[in-house]
Amino acid sequence: MANKKSETPVPDFEGTLKKLDSLVEKLEGGELTLEQALKHFEEGVTLARQCQQALRQAEFRVQELISESPNLDSSTEE
């Protein structure tokens, strides 16, 4: 069960990305205090890592599916 956490996809990738976009807009707005900006930046880094992990997992899954179905491999065009 220790590996289960690393194999679990990030729930709602689109929602996480939307939160990240919102944080970026607030940071770019320039109206936050330094403390607020640091808090938002820290949260943004966490969200970005979650999105990257979800994308890596999706890419791995796609590669698994392609390797299980050789007829779908687009690199072997005839």
PDB file of N, CA and C in Angstrom:
ATOM      1  N   MET A   1       0.808  -1.214   0.000  1.00  0.00           N
ATOM      2  CA  MET A   1       0.000   0.000   0.000  1.00  0.00           C
ATOM      3  C   MET A   1       0.845   1.271   0.000  1.00  0.00           C
ATOM      4  N   ALA A   2       2.118   1.152   0.311  1.00  0.00           N
ATOM      5  CA  ALA A   2       2.974   2.331   0.348  1.00  0.00           C
ATOM      6  C   ALA A   2       3.096   2.988  -1.020  1.00  0.00           C
ATOM      7  N   ASN A   3       3.041   2.207  -2.088  1.00  0.00           N
ATOM      8  CA  ASN A   3       3.161   2.752  -3.435  1.00  0.00           C
ATOM      9  C   ASN A   3       1.853   3.287  -3.980  1.00  0.00           C
ATOM     10  N   LYS A   4       0.759   3.013  -3.311  1.00  0.00           N
ATOM     11  CA  LYS A   4      -0.545   3.414  -3.828  1.00  0.00           C
ATOM     12  C   LYS A   4      -0.646   4.930  -3.997  1.00  0.00           C
ATOM     13  N   LYS A   5      -0.067   5.685  -3.073  1.00  0.00           N
ATOM     14  CA  LYS A   5      -0.151   7.139  -3.156  1.00  0.00           C
ATOM     15  C   LYS A   5       0.501   7.661  -4.430  1.00  0.00           C
ATOM     16  N   SER A   6       1.653   7.116  -4.802  1.00  0.00           N
ATOM     17  CA  SER A   6       2.340   7.606  -5.991  1.00  0.00           C
ATOM     18  C   SER A   6       1.648   7.170  -7.278  1.00  0.00           C
ATOM     19  N   GLU A   7       0.812   6.149  -7.217  1.00  0.00           N
ATOM     20  CA  GLU A   7       0.116   5.672  -8.404  1.00  0.00           C
ATOM     21  C   GLU A   7      -1.256   6.312  -8.571  1.00  0.00           C
ATOM     22  N   THR A   8      -1.745   6.979  -7.558  1.00  0.00           N
ATOM     23  CA  THR A   8      -3.066   7.580  -7.606  1.00  0.00           C
ATOM     24  C   THR A   8      -3.008   8.874  -8.403  1.00  0.00           C
ATOM     25  N   PRO A   9      -3.812   8.992  -9.474  1.00  0.00           N
ATOM     26  CA  PRO A   9      -3.786  10.229 -10.252  1.00  0.00           C
ATOM     27  C   PRO A   9      -4.357  11.399  -9.459  1.00  0.00           C
ATOM     28  N   VAL A  10      -3.902  12.582  -9.811  1.00  0.00           N
ATOM     29  CA  VAL A  10      -4.413  13.784  -9.163  1.00  0.00           C
ATOM     30  C   VAL A  10      -5.881  13.924  -9.513  1.00  0.00           C
ATOM     31  N   PRO A  11      -6.748  14.049  -8.493  1.00  0.00           N
ATOM     32  CA  PRO A  11      -8.166  14.201  -8.817  1.00  0.00           C
ATOM     33  C   PRO A  11      -8.417  15.534  -9.506  1.00  0.00           C
ATOM     34  N   ASP A  12      -9.224  15.499 -10.537  1.00  0.00           N
ATOM     35  CA  ASP A  12      -9.659  16.700 -11.234  1.00  0.00           C
ATOM     36  C   ASP A  12      -8.488  17.575 -11.696  1.00  0.00           C
ATOM     37  N   PHE A  13      -7.753  17.079 -12.676  1.00  0.00           N
ATOM     38  CA  PHE A  13      -6.619  17.816 -13.233  1.00  0.00           C
ATOM     39  C   PHE A  13      -7.036  19.211 -13.681  1.00  0.00           C
ATOM     40  N   GLU A  14      -8.159  19.288 -14.369  1.00  0.00           N
ATOM     41  CA  GLU A  14      -8.617  20.581 -14.884  1.00  0.00           C
ATOM     42  C   GLU A  14      -8.897  21.563 -13.747  1.00  0.00           C
ATOM     43  N   GLY A  15      -9.484  21.073 -12.662  1.00  0.00           N
ATOM     44  CA  GLY A  15      -9.752  21.934 -11.510  1.00  0.00           C
ATOM     45  C   GLY A  15      -8.471  22.445 -10.872  1.00  0.00           C
ATOM     46  N   THR A  16      -7.482  21.566 -10.771  1.00  0.00           N
ATOM     47  CA  THR A  16      -6.194  21.956 -10.210  1.00  0.00           C
ATOM     48  C   THR A  16      -5.524  23.000 -11.096  1.00  0.00           C
ATOM     49  N   LEU A  17      -5.586  22.796 -12.399  1.00  0.00           N
ATOM     50  CA  LEU A  17      -5.001  23.749 -13.341  1.00  0.00           C
ATOM     51  C   LEU A  17      -5.720  25.099 -13.271  1.00  0.00           C
ATOM     52  N   LYS A  18      -7.033  25.059 -13.105  1.00  0.00           N
ATOM     53  CA  LYS A  18      -7.808  26.303 -12.993  1.00  0.00           C
ATOM     54  C   LYS A  18      -7.404  27.078 -11.728  1.00  0.00           C
ATOM     55  N   LYS A  19      -7.199  26.361 -10.615  1.00  0.00           N
ATOM     56  CA  LYS A  19      -6.747  27.011  -9.376  1.00  0.00           C
ATOM     57  C   LYS A  19      -5.375  27.644  -9.582  1.00  0.00           C
ATOM     58  N   LEU A  20      -4.506  26.925 -10.279  1.00  0.00           N
ATOM     59  CA  LEU A  20      -3.167  27.444 -10.550  1.00  0.00           C
ATOM     60  C   LEU A  20      -3.244  28.710 -11.402  1.00  0.00           C
ATOM     61  N   ASP A  21      -4.073  28.699 -12.425  1.00  0.00           N
ATOM     62  CA  ASP A  21      -4.257  29.891 -13.266  1.00  0.00           C
ATOM     63  C   ASP A  21      -4.757  31.078 -12.450  1.00  0.00           C
ATOM     64  N   SER A  22      -5.684  30.806 -11.535  1.00  0.00           N
ATOM     65  CA  SER A  22      -6.231  31.862 -10.687  1.00  0.00           C
ATOM     66  C   SER A  22      -5.144  32.469  -9.797  1.00  0.00           C
ATOM     67  N   LEU A  23      -4.296  31.605  -9.242  1.00  0.00           N
ATOM     68  CA  LEU A  23      -3.202  32.104  -8.403  1.00  0.00           C
ATOM     69  C   LEU A  23      -2.236  32.958  -9.215  1.00  0.00           C
ATOM     70  N   VAL A  24      -1.935  32.538 -10.418  1.00  0.00           N
ATOM     71  CA  VAL A  24      -1.026  33.298 -11.282  1.00  0.00           C
ATOM     72  C   VAL A  24      -1.613  34.681 -11.573  1.00  0.00           C
ATOM     73  N   GLU A  25      -2.907  34.729 -11.863  1.00  0.00           N
ATOM     74  CA  GLU A  25      -3.559  36.022 -12.120  1.00  0.00           C
ATOM     75  C   GLU A  25      -3.446  36.940 -10.911  1.00  0.00           C
ATOM     76  N   LYS A  26      -3.672  36.392  -9.713  1.00  0.00           N
ATOM     77  CA  LYS A  26      -3.576  37.203  -8.494  1.00  0.00           C
ATOM     78  C   LYS A  26      -2.151  37.706  -8.289  1.00  0.00           C
ATOM     79  N   LEU A  27      -1.176  36.824  -8.532  1.00  0.00           N
ATOM     80  CA  LEU A  27       0.221  37.227  -8.373  1.00  0.00           C
ATOM     81  C   LEU A  27       0.601  38.299  -9.389  1.00  0.00           C
ATOM     82  N   GLU A  28       0.123  38.158 -10.604  1.00  0.00           N
ATOM     83  CA  GLU A  28       0.441  39.134 -11.649  1.00  0.00           C
ATOM     84  C   GLU A  28      -0.287  40.454 -11.437  1.00  0.00           C
ATOM     85  N   GLY A  29      -1.368  40.430 -10.665  1.00  0.00           N
ATOM     86  CA  GLY A  29      -2.135  41.643 -10.409  1.00  0.00           C
ATOM     87  C   GLY A  29      -1.360  42.681  -9.614  1.00  0.00           C
ATOM     88  N   GLY A  30      -0.405  42.230  -8.812  1.00  0.00           N
ATOM     89  CA  GLY A  30       0.441  43.154  -8.070  1.00  0.00           C
ATOM     90  C   GLY A  30      -0.201  43.811  -6.870  1.00  0.00           C
ATOM     91  N   GLU A  31      -1.363  43.346  -6.448  1.00  0.00           N
ATOM     92  CA  GLU A  31      -2.045  43.988  -5.326  1.00  0.00           C
ATOM     93  C   GLU A  31      -1.933  43.195  -4.028  1.00  0.00           C
ATOM     94  N   LEU A  32      -1.146  42.135  -4.020  1.00  0.00           N
ATOM     95  CA  LEU A  32      -0.983  41.314  -2.826  1.00  0.00           C
ATOM     96  C   LEU A  32       0.155  41.848  -1.971  1.00  0.00           C
ATOM     97  N   THR A  33       0.029  41.635  -0.668  1.00  0.00           N
ATOM     98  CA  THR A  33       1.155  41.941   0.204  1.00  0.00           C
ATOM     99  C   THR A  33       2.238  40.900  -0.048  1.00  0.00           C
ATOM    100  N   LEU A  34       3.421  41.165   0.443  1.00  0.00           N
ATOM    101  CA  LEU A  34       4.516  40.219   0.265  1.00  0.00           C
ATOM    102  C   LEU A  34       4.153  38.867   0.872  1.00  0.00           C
ATOM    103  N   GLU A  35       3.572  38.891   2.048  1.00  0.00           N
ATOM    104  CA  GLU A  35       3.196  37.639   2.720  1.00  0.00           C
ATOM    105  C   GLU A  35       2.134  36.878   1.921  1.00  0.00           C
ATOM    106  N   GLN A  36       1.147  37.585   1.406  1.00  0.00           N
ATOM    107  CA  GLN A  36       0.114  36.946   0.581  1.00  0.00           C
ATOM    108  C   GLN A  36       0.724  36.370  -0.697  1.00  0.00           C
ATOM    109  N   ALA A  37       1.624  37.132  -1.308  1.00  0.00           N
ATOM    110  CA  ALA A  37       2.263  36.678  -2.542  1.00  0.00           C
ATOM    111  C   ALA A  37       3.078  35.412  -2.293  1.00  0.00           C
ATOM    112  N   LEU A  38       3.800  35.369  -1.191  1.00  0.00           N
ATOM    113  CA  LEU A  38       4.585  34.177  -0.866  1.00  0.00           C
ATOM    114  C   LEU A  38       3.684  32.972  -0.624  1.00  0.00           C
ATOM    115  N   LYS A  39       2.571  33.207   0.064  1.00  0.00           N
ATOM    116  CA  LYS A  39       1.627  32.120   0.324  1.00  0.00           C
ATOM    117  C   LYS A  39       1.044  31.601  -0.992  1.00  0.00           C
ATOM    118  N   HIS A  40       0.651  32.503  -1.868  1.00  0.00           N
ATOM    119  CA  HIS A  40       0.094  32.116  -3.169  1.00  0.00           C
ATOM    120  C   HIS A  40       1.143  31.400  -4.022  1.00  0.00           C
ATOM    121  N   PHE A  41       2.379  31.891  -3.975  1.00  0.00           N
ATOM    122  CA  PHE A  41       3.446  31.266  -4.748  1.00  0.00           C
ATOM    123  C   PHE A  41       3.694  29.841  -4.268  1.00  0.00           C
ATOM    124  N   GLU A  42       3.738  29.669  -2.957  1.00  0.00           N
ATOM    125  CA  GLU A  42       3.950  28.332  -2.386  1.00  0.00           C
ATOM    126  C   GLU A  42       2.830  27.380  -2.803  1.00  0.00           C
ATOM    127  N   GLU A  43       1.599  27.847  -2.723  1.00  0.00           N
ATOM    128  CA  GLU A  43       0.464  27.026  -3.146  1.00  0.00           C
ATOM    129  C   GLU A  43       0.550  26.720  -4.644  1.00  0.00           C
ATOM    130  N   GLY A  44       0.971  27.696  -5.420  1.00  0.00           N
ATOM    131  CA  GLY A  44       1.108  27.502  -6.858  1.00  0.00           C
ATOM    132  C   GLY A  44       2.146  26.449  -7.206  1.00  0.00           C
ATOM    133  N   VAL A  45       3.256  26.447  -6.488  1.00  0.00           N
ATOM    134  CA  VAL A  45       4.291  25.438  -6.721  1.00  0.00           C
ATOM    135  C   VAL A  45       3.734  24.047  -6.436  1.00  0.00           C
ATOM    136  N   THR A  46       2.982  23.916  -5.355  1.00  0.00           N
ATOM    137  CA  THR A  46       2.367  22.629  -5.007  1.00  0.00           C
ATOM    138  C   THR A  46       1.401  22.183  -6.097  1.00  0.00           C
ATOM    139  N   LEU A  47       0.558  23.093  -6.559  1.00  0.00           N
ATOM    140  CA  LEU A  47      -0.402  22.757  -7.613  1.00  0.00           C
ATOM    141  C   LEU A  47       0.302  22.394  -8.917  1.00  0.00           C
ATOM    142  N   ALA A  48       1.358  23.124  -9.252  1.00  0.00           N
ATOM    143  CA  ALA A  48       2.109  22.832 -10.478  1.00  0.00           C
ATOM    144  C   ALA A  48       2.724  21.438 -10.409  1.00  0.00           C
ATOM    145  N   ARG A  49       3.238  21.072  -9.254  1.00  0.00           N
ATOM    146  CA  ARG A  49       3.806  19.726  -9.089  1.00  0.00           C
ATOM    147  C   ARG A  49       2.728  18.658  -9.243  1.00  0.00           C
ATOM    148  N   GLN A  50       1.553  18.926  -8.705  1.00  0.00           N
ATOM    149  CA  GLN A  50       0.453  17.968  -8.843  1.00  0.00           C
ATOM    150  C   GLN A  50       0.070  17.800 -10.311  1.00  0.00           C
ATOM    151  N   CYS A  51       0.018  18.899 -11.041  1.00  0.00           N
ATOM    152  CA  CYS A  51      -0.314  18.834 -12.470  1.00  0.00           C
ATOM    153  C   CYS A  51       0.760  18.079 -13.241  1.00  0.00           C
ATOM    154  N   GLN A  52       2.025  18.342 -12.936  1.00  0.00           N
ATOM    155  CA  GLN A  52       3.112  17.636 -13.609  1.00  0.00           C
ATOM    156  C   GLN A  52       3.042  16.140 -13.342  1.00  0.00           C
ATOM    157  N   GLN A  53       2.742  15.778 -12.100  1.00  0.00           N
ATOM    158  CA  GLN A  53       2.632  14.361 -11.760  1.00  0.00           C
ATOM    159  C   GLN A  53       1.480  13.716 -12.528  1.00  0.00           C
ATOM    160  N   ALA A  54       0.361  14.401 -12.606  1.00  0.00           N
ATOM    161  CA  ALA A  54      -0.790  13.863 -13.335  1.00  0.00           C
ATOM    162  C   ALA A  54      -0.460  13.680 -14.813  1.00  0.00           C
ATOM    163  N   LEU A  55       0.254  14.635 -15.395  1.00  0.00           N
ATOM    164  CA  LEU A  55       0.634  14.526 -16.803  1.00  0.00           C
ATOM    165  C   LEU A  55       1.611  13.376 -17.035  1.00  0.00           C
ATOM    166  N   ARG A  56       2.570  13.210 -16.125  1.00  0.00           N
ATOM    167  CA  ARG A  56       3.506  12.084 -16.248  1.00  0.00           C
ATOM    168  C   ARG A  56       2.772  10.753 -16.163  1.00  0.00           C
ATOM    169  N   GLN A  57       1.811  10.660 -15.243  1.00  0.00           N
ATOM    170  CA  GLN A  57       1.043   9.425 -15.100  1.00  0.00           C
ATOM    171  C   GLN A  57       0.205   9.157 -16.340  1.00  0.00           C
ATOM    172  N   ALA A  58      -0.383  10.196 -16.892  1.00  0.00           N
ATOM    173  CA  ALA A  58      -1.187  10.028 -18.107  1.00  0.00           C
ATOM    174  C   ALA A  58      -0.299   9.590 -19.270  1.00  0.00           C
ATOM    175  N   GLU A  59       0.870  10.199 -19.395  1.00  0.00           N
ATOM    176  CA  GLU A  59       1.794   9.824 -20.464  1.00  0.00           C
ATOM    177  C   GLU A  59       2.237   8.369 -20.312  1.00  0.00           C
ATOM    178  N   PHE A  60       2.525   7.964 -19.086  1.00  0.00           N
ATOM    179  CA  PHE A  60       2.918   6.580 -18.830  1.00  0.00           C
ATOM    180  C   PHE A  60       1.798   5.628 -19.215  1.00  0.00           C
ATOM    181  N   ARG A  61       0.582   5.986 -18.869  1.00  0.00           N
ATOM    182  CA  ARG A  61      -0.570   5.126 -19.184  1.00  0.00           C
ATOM    183  C   ARG A  61      -0.765   5.020 -20.700  1.00  0.00           C
ATOM    184  N   VAL A  62      -0.616   6.124 -21.408  1.00  0.00           N
ATOM    185  CA  VAL A  62      -0.736   6.105 -22.867  1.00  0.00           C
ATOM    186  C   VAL A  62       0.329   5.180 -23.456  1.00  0.00           C
ATOM    187  N   GLN A  63       1.563   5.298 -22.965  1.00  0.00           N
ATOM    188  CA  GLN A  63       2.634   4.431 -23.458  1.00  0.00           C
ATOM    189  C   GLN A  63       2.338   2.960 -23.167  1.00  0.00           C
ATOM    190  N   GLU A  64       1.772   2.683 -21.991  1.00  0.00           N
ATOM    191  CA  GLU A  64       1.377   1.307 -21.661  1.00  0.00           C
ATOM    192  C   GLU A  64       0.343   0.786 -22.649  1.00  0.00           C
ATOM    193  N   LEU A  65      -0.652   1.602 -22.923  1.00  0.00           N
ATOM    194  CA  LEU A  65      -1.710   1.186 -23.840  1.00  0.00           C
ATOM    195  C   LEU A  65      -1.173   0.956 -25.248  1.00  0.00           C
ATOM    196  N   ILE A  66      -0.278   1.815 -25.689  1.00  0.00           N
ATOM    197  CA  ILE A  66       0.311   1.657 -27.017  1.00  0.00           C
ATOM    198  C   ILE A  66       1.141   0.378 -27.079  1.00  0.00           C
ATOM    199  N   SER A  67       1.905   0.114 -26.036  1.00  0.00           N
ATOM    200  CA  SER A  67       2.744  -1.091 -26.058  1.00  0.00           C
ATOM    201  C   SER A  67       1.908  -2.365 -25.985  1.00  0.00           C
ATOM    202  N   GLU A  68       0.725  -2.285 -25.386  1.00  0.00           N
ATOM    203  CA  GLU A  68      -0.174  -3.438 -25.316  1.00  0.00           C
ATOM    204  C   GLU A  68      -0.920  -3.652 -26.629  1.00  0.00           C
ATOM    205  N   SER A  69      -0.977  -2.618 -27.461  1.00  0.00           N
ATOM    206  CA  SER A  69      -1.693  -2.691 -28.739  1.00  0.00           C
ATOM    207  C   SER A  69      -0.777  -2.213 -29.855  1.00  0.00           C
ATOM    208  N   PRO A  70       0.092  -3.089 -30.355  1.00  0.00           N
ATOM    209  CA  PRO A  70       1.069  -2.671 -31.371  1.00  0.00           C
ATOM    210  C   PRO A  70       0.443  -2.067 -32.624  1.00  0.00           C
ATOM    211  N   ASN A  71      -0.785  -2.412 -32.952  1.00  0.00           N
ATOM    212  CA  ASN A  71      -1.442  -1.855 -34.140  1.00  0.00           C
ATOM    213  C   ASN A  71      -1.722  -0.367 -34.001  1.00  0.00           C
ATOM    214  N   LEU A  72      -1.676   0.165 -32.780  1.00  0.00           N
ATOM    215  CA  LEU A  72      -1.944   1.585 -32.550  1.00  0.00           C
ATOM    216  C   LEU A  72      -0.682   2.433 -32.603  1.00  0.00           C
ATOM    217  N   ASP A  73       0.467   1.815 -32.710  1.00  0.00           N
ATOM    218  CA  ASP A  73       1.730   2.542 -32.719  1.00  0.00           C
ATOM    219  C   ASP A  73       1.862   3.341 -34.010  1.00  0.00           C
ATOM    220  N   SER A  74       1.763   4.658 -33.911  1.00  0.00           N
ATOM    221  CA  SER A  74       1.790   5.523 -35.094  1.00  0.00           C
ATOM    222  C   SER A  74       3.179   5.626 -35.706  1.00  0.00           C
ATOM    223  N   SER A  75       4.208   5.182 -35.003  1.00  0.00           N
ATOM    224  CA  SER A  75       5.562   5.286 -35.543  1.00  0.00           C
ATOM    225  C   SER A  75       5.866   4.208 -36.571  1.00  0.00           C
ATOM    226  N   THR A  76       4.953   3.246 -36.746  1.00  0.00           N
ATOM    227  CA  THR A  76       5.171   2.170 -37.722  1.00  0.00           C
ATOM    228  C   THR A  76       4.239   2.335 -38.913  1.00  0.00           C
ATOM    229  N   GLU A  77       4.235   3.539 -39.486  1.00  0.00           N
ATOM    230  CA  GLU A  77       3.372   3.810 -40.636  1.00  0.00           C
ATOM    231  C   GLU A  77       3.870   3.042 -41.851  1.00  0.00           C
ATOM    232  N   GLU A  78       2.950   2.523 -42.645  1.00  0.00           N
ATOM    233  CA  GLU A  78       3.316   1.767 -43.842  1.00  0.00           C
ATOM    234  C   GLU A  78       2.916   2.508 -45.084  1.00  0.00           C
TER     235      GLU A  78
END
